[in-house]
mmCIF file of C-alpha atoms in Angstrom:
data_model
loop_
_atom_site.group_PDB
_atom_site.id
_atom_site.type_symbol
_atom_site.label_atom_id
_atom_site.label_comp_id
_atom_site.label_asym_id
_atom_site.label_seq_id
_atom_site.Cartn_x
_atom_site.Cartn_y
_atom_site.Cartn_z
ATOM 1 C CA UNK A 1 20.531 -11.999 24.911
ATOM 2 C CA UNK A 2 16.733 -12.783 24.038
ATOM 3 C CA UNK A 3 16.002 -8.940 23.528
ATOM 4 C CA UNK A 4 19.370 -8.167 21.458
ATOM 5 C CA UNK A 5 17.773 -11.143 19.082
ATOM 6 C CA UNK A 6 14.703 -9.410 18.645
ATOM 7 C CA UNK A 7 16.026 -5.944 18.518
ATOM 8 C CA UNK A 8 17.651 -7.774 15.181
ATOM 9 C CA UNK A 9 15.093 -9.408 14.121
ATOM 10 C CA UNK A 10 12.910 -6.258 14.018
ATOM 11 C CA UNK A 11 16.376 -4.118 12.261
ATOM 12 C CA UNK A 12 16.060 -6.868 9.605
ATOM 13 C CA UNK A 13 12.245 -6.416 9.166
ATOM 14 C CA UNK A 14 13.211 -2.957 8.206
ATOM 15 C CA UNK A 15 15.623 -4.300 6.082
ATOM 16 C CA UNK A 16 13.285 -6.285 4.270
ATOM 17 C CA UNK A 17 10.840 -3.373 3.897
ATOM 18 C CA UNK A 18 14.056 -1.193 2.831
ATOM 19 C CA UNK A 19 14.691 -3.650 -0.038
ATOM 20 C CA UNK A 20 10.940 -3.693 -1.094
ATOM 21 C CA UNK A 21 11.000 0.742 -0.816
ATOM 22 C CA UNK A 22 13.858 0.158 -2.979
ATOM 23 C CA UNK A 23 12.192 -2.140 -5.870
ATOM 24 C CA UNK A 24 9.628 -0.132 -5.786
ATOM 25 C CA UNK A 25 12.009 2.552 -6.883
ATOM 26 C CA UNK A 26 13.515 0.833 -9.844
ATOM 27 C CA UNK A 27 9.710 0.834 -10.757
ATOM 28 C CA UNK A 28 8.946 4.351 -10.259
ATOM 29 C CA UNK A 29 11.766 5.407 -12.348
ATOM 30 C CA UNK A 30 11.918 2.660 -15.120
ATOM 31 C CA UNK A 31 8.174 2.177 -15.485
ATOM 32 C CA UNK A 32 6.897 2.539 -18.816
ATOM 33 C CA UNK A 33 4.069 4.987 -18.233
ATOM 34 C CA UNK A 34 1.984 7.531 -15.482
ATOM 35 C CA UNK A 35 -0.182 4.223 -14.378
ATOM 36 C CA UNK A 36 3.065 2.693 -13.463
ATOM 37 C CA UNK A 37 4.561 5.195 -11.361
ATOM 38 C CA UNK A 38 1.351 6.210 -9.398
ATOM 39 C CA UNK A 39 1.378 2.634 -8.710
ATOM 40 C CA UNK A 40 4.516 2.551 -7.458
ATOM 41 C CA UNK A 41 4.255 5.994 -5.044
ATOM 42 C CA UNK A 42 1.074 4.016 -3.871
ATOM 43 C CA UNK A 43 2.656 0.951 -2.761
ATOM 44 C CA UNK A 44 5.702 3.093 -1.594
ATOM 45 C CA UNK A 45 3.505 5.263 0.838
ATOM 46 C CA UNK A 46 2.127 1.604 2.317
ATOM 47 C CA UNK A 47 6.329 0.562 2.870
ATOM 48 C CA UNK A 48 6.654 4.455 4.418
ATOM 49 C CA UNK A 49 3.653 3.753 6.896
ATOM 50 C CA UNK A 50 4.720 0.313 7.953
ATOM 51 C CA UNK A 51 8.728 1.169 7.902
ATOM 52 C CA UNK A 52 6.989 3.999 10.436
ATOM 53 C CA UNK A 53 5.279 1.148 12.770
ATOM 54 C CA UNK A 54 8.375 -1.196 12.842
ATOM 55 C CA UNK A 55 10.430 2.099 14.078
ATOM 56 C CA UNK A 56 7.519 2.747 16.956
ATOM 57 C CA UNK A 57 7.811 -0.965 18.182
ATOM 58 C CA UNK A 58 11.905 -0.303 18.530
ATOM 59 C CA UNK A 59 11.441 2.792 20.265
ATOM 60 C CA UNK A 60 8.526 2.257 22.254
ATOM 61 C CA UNK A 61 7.725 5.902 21.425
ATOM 62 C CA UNK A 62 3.425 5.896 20.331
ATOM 63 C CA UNK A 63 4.030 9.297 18.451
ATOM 64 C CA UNK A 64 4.957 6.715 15.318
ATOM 65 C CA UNK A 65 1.475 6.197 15.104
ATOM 66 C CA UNK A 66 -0.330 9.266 14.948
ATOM 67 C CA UNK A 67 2.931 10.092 11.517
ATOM 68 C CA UNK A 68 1.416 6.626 10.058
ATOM 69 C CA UNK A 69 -2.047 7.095 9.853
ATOM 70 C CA UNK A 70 -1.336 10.458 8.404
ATOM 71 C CA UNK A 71 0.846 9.218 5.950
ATOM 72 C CA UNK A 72 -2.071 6.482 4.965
ATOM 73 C CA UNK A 73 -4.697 8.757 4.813
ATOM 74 C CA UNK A 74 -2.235 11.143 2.602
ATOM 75 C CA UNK A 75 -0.934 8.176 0.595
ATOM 76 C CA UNK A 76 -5.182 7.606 -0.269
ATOM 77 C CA UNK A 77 -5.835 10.779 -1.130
ATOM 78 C CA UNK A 78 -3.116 11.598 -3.529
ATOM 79 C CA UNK A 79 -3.681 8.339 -5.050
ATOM 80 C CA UNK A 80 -7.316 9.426 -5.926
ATOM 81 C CA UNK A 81 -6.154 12.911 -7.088
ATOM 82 C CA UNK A 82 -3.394 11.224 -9.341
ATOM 83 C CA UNK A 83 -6.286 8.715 -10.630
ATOM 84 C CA UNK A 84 -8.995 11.422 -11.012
ATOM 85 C CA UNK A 85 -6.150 13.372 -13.097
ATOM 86 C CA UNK A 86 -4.751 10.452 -15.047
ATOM 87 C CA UNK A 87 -8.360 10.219 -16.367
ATOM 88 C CA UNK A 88 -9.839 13.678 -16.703
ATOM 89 C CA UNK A 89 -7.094 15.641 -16.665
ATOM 90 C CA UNK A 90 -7.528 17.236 -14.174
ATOM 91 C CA UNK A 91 -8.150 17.426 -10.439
ATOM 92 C CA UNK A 92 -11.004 19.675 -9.444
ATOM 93 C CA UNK A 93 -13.715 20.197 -11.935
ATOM 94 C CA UNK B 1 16.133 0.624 23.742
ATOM 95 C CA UNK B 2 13.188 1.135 26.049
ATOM 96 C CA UNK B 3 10.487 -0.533 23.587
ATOM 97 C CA UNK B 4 10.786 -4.631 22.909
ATOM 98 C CA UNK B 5 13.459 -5.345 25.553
ATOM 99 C CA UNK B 6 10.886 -4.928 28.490
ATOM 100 C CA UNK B 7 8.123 -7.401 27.065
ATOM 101 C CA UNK B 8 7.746 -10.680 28.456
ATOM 102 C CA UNK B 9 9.441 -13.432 25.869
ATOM 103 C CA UNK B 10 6.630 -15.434 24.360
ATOM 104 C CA UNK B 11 5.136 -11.562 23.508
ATOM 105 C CA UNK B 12 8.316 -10.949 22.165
ATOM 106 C CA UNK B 13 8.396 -13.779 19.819
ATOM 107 C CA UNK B 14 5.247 -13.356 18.729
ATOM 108 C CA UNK B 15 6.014 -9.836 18.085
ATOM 109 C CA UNK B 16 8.984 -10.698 15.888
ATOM 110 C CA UNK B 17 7.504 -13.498 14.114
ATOM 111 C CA UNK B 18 4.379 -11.178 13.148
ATOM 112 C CA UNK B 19 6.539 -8.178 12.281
ATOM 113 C CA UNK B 20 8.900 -10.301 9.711
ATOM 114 C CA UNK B 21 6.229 -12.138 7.884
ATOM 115 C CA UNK B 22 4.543 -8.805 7.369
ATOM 116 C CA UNK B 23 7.794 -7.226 5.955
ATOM 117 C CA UNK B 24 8.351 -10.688 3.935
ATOM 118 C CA UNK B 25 4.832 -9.980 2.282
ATOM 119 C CA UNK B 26 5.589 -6.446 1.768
ATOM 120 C CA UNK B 27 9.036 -7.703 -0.331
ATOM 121 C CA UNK B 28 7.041 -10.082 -2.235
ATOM 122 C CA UNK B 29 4.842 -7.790 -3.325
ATOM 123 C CA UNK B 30 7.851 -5.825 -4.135
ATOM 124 C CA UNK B 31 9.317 -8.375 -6.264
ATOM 125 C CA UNK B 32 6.043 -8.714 -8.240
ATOM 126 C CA UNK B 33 6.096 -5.264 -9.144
ATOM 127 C CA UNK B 34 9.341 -5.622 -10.277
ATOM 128 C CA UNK B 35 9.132 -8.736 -12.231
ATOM 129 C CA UNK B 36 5.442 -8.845 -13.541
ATOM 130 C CA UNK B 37 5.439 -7.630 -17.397
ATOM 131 C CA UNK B 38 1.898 -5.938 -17.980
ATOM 132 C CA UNK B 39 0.640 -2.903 -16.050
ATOM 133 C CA UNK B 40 -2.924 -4.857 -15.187
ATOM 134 C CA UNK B 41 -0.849 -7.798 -13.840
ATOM 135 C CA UNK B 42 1.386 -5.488 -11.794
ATOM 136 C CA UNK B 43 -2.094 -4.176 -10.300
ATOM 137 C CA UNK B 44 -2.333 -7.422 -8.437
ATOM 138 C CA UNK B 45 0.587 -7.079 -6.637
ATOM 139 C CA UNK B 46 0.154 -4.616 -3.963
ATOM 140 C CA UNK B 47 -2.745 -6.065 -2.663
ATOM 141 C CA UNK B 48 0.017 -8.283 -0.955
ATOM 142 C CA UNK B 49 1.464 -5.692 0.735
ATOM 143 C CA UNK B 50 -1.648 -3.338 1.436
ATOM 144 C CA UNK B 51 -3.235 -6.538 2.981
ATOM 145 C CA UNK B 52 -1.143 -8.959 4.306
ATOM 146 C CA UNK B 53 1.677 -6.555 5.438
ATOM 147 C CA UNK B 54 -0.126 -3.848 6.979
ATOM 148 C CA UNK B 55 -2.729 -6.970 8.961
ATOM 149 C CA UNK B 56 0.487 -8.156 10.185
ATOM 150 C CA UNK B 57 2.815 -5.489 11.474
ATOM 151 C CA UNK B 58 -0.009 -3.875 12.606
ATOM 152 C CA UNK B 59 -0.881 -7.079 14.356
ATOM 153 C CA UNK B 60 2.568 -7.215 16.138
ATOM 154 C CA UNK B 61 2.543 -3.384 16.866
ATOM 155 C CA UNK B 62 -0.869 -3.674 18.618
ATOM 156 C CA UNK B 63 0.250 -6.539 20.654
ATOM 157 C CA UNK B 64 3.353 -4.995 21.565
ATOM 158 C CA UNK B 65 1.934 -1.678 22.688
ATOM 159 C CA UNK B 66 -0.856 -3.584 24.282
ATOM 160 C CA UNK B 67 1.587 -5.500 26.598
ATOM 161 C CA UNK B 68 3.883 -2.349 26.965
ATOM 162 C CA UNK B 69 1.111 0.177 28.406
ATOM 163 C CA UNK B 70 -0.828 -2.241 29.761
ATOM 164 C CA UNK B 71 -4.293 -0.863 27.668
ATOM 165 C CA UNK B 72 -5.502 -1.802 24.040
ATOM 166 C CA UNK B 73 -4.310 0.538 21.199
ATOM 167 C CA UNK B 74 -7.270 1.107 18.776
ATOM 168 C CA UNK B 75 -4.830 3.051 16.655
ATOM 169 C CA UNK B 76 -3.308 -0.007 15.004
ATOM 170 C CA UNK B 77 -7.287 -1.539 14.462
ATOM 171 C CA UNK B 78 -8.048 2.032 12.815
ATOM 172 C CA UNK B 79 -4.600 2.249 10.619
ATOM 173 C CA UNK B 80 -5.562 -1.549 9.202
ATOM 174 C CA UNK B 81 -9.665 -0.735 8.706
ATOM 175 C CA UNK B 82 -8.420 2.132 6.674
ATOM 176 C CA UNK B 83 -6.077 0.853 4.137
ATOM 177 C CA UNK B 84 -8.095 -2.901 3.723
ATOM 178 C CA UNK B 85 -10.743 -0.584 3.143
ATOM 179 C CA UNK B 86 -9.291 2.365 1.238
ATOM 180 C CA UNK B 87 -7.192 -0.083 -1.095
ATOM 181 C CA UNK B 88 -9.509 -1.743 -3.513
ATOM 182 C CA UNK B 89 -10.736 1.743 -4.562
ATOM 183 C CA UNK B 90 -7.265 3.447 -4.958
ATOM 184 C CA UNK B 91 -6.584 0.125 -7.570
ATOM 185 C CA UNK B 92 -9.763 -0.081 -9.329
ATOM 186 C CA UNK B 93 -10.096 3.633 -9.881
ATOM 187 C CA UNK B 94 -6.267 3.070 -11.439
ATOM 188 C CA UNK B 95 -7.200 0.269 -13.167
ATOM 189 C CA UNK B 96 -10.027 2.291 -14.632
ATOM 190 C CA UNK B 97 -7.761 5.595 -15.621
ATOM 191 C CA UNK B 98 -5.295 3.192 -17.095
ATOM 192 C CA UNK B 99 -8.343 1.418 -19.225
ATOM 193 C CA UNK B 100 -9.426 4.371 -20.818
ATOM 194 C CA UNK B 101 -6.026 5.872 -21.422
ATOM 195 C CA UNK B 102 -5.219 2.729 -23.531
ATOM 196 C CA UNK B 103 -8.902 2.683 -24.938
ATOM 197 C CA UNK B 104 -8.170 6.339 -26.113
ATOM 198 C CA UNK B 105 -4.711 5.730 -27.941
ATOM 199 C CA UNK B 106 -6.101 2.885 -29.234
ATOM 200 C CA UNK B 107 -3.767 -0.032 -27.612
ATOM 201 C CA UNK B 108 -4.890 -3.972 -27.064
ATOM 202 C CA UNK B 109 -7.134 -4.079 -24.714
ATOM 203 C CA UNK B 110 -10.392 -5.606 -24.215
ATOM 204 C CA UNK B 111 -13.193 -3.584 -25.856
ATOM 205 C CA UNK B 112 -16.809 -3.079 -24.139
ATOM 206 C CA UNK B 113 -19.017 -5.971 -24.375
ATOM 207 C CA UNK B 114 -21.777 -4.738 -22.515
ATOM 208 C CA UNK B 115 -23.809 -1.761 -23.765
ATOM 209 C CA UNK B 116 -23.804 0.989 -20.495
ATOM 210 C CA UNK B 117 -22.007 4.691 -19.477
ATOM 211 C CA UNK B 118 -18.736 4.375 -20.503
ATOM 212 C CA UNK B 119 -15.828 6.229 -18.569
ATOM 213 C CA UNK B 120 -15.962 8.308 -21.327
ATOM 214 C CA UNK B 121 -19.649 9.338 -21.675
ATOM 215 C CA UNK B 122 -19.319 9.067 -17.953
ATOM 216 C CA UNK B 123 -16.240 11.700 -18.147
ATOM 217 C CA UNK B 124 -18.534 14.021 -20.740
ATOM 218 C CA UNK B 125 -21.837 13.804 -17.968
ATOM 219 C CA UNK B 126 -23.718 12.708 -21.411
ATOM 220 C CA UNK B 127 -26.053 9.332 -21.901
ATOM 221 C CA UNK B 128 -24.328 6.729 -23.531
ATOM 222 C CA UNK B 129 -24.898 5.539 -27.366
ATOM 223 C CA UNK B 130 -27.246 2.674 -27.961
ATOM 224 C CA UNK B 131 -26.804 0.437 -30.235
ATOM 225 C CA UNK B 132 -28.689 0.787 -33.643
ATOM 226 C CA UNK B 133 -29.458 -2.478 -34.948
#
């Protein structure tokens, strides 16, 4: 009984981070400008990486991990490279 | 469901408690990004989620795997030292791009008060202009 209510508890986390990944959407598709939606793929690479973790504590399964800090160290480096380009115009000088 | 049914219950709760307030930060943030009307106020917003979500599930992960293998997991320590660190220069460096793309077309936005390398001259590798007085 105890583990069913935390095996919910932790489907409704992802819930919550579902809702968020979907917000985030709205923005990426509404937002007025570039800024906006680099923003938005930003904070949507975070809910990726911890919708990743919550999925690794239902399973149990530690190969969760080693996908999440990839997709944080990805999510950091296209950032940059959208930054660098939003200013400059381009990527690699 | 091999993972969270065989922890002990007080780990459990602790797990759960750690793993939904991080996912309630992450919504908030959300929500701000949503609902906040300038780009440089929407800025603020994932800082909730980068910090307090990640701290937190990550928290709740580590202790869960922890209790599970019977060994600290470092990779949880490394995944939250990497985006409180990496964060503040993915914003600011946004923040930045998004300043001088407004300076450029010529929008509201504060103008320089202090005389130094703009992002411009900065952008051109030339010495800034001083001011002739």
């Amino acid at each position: 009984m105890t583990a069913l209510f935390l095996v919910w508890s932790i489907q409704f986390a992802q819930i919550l981070l579902g809702a968020a990944m979907l917000l985030i959407l709205y923005r990426i598709i509404k937002g007025p400008r570039a800024q906006d939606r680099i923003l938005g793929l930003d904070v949507l690479y975070v809910n990726a990486m911890l919708m990743l973790i919550t999925f690794g504590i239902r399973t149990g399964d530690s190969i969760y991990f080693e996908i999440s800090l990839a997709v944080a160290l990805l999510g950091f480096v296209s950032t940059i490279a959208l930054a660098k380009f939003l200013m400059r115009g381009e990527v690699i000088e | 469901m091999t993972g969270i049914a065989d922890l002990p219950v007080w780990a459990a709760i602790i797990v759960c408690l750690l793993v939904l307030a991080g996912s309630l930060f992450s919504l908030i943030g959300a929500i701000g990004m949503v609902r906040l009307p300038e780009f440089y106020q929407r800025l603020h917003a994932p800082g909730l989620a980068t910090s307090g979500a990640v701290i937190l599930v990550c928290l709740g992960s580590g202790l869960c795997f922890a209790l599970l293998e019977g060994r600290w997991i470092v990779h949880e320590v490394l995944i939250i030292i990497f985006t409180v660190l990496t964060t503040p220069i993915t914003l600011m460096l946004l923040g930045k791009a998004s300043l001088y793309r407004d300076r450029t077309e010529g929008n509201d936005v504060p103008a320089k008060t202090v005389p130094g390398p703009s992002i411009a001259d900065a952008a051109a590798n030339r010495l800034p202009e001083l001011p002739t007085e």
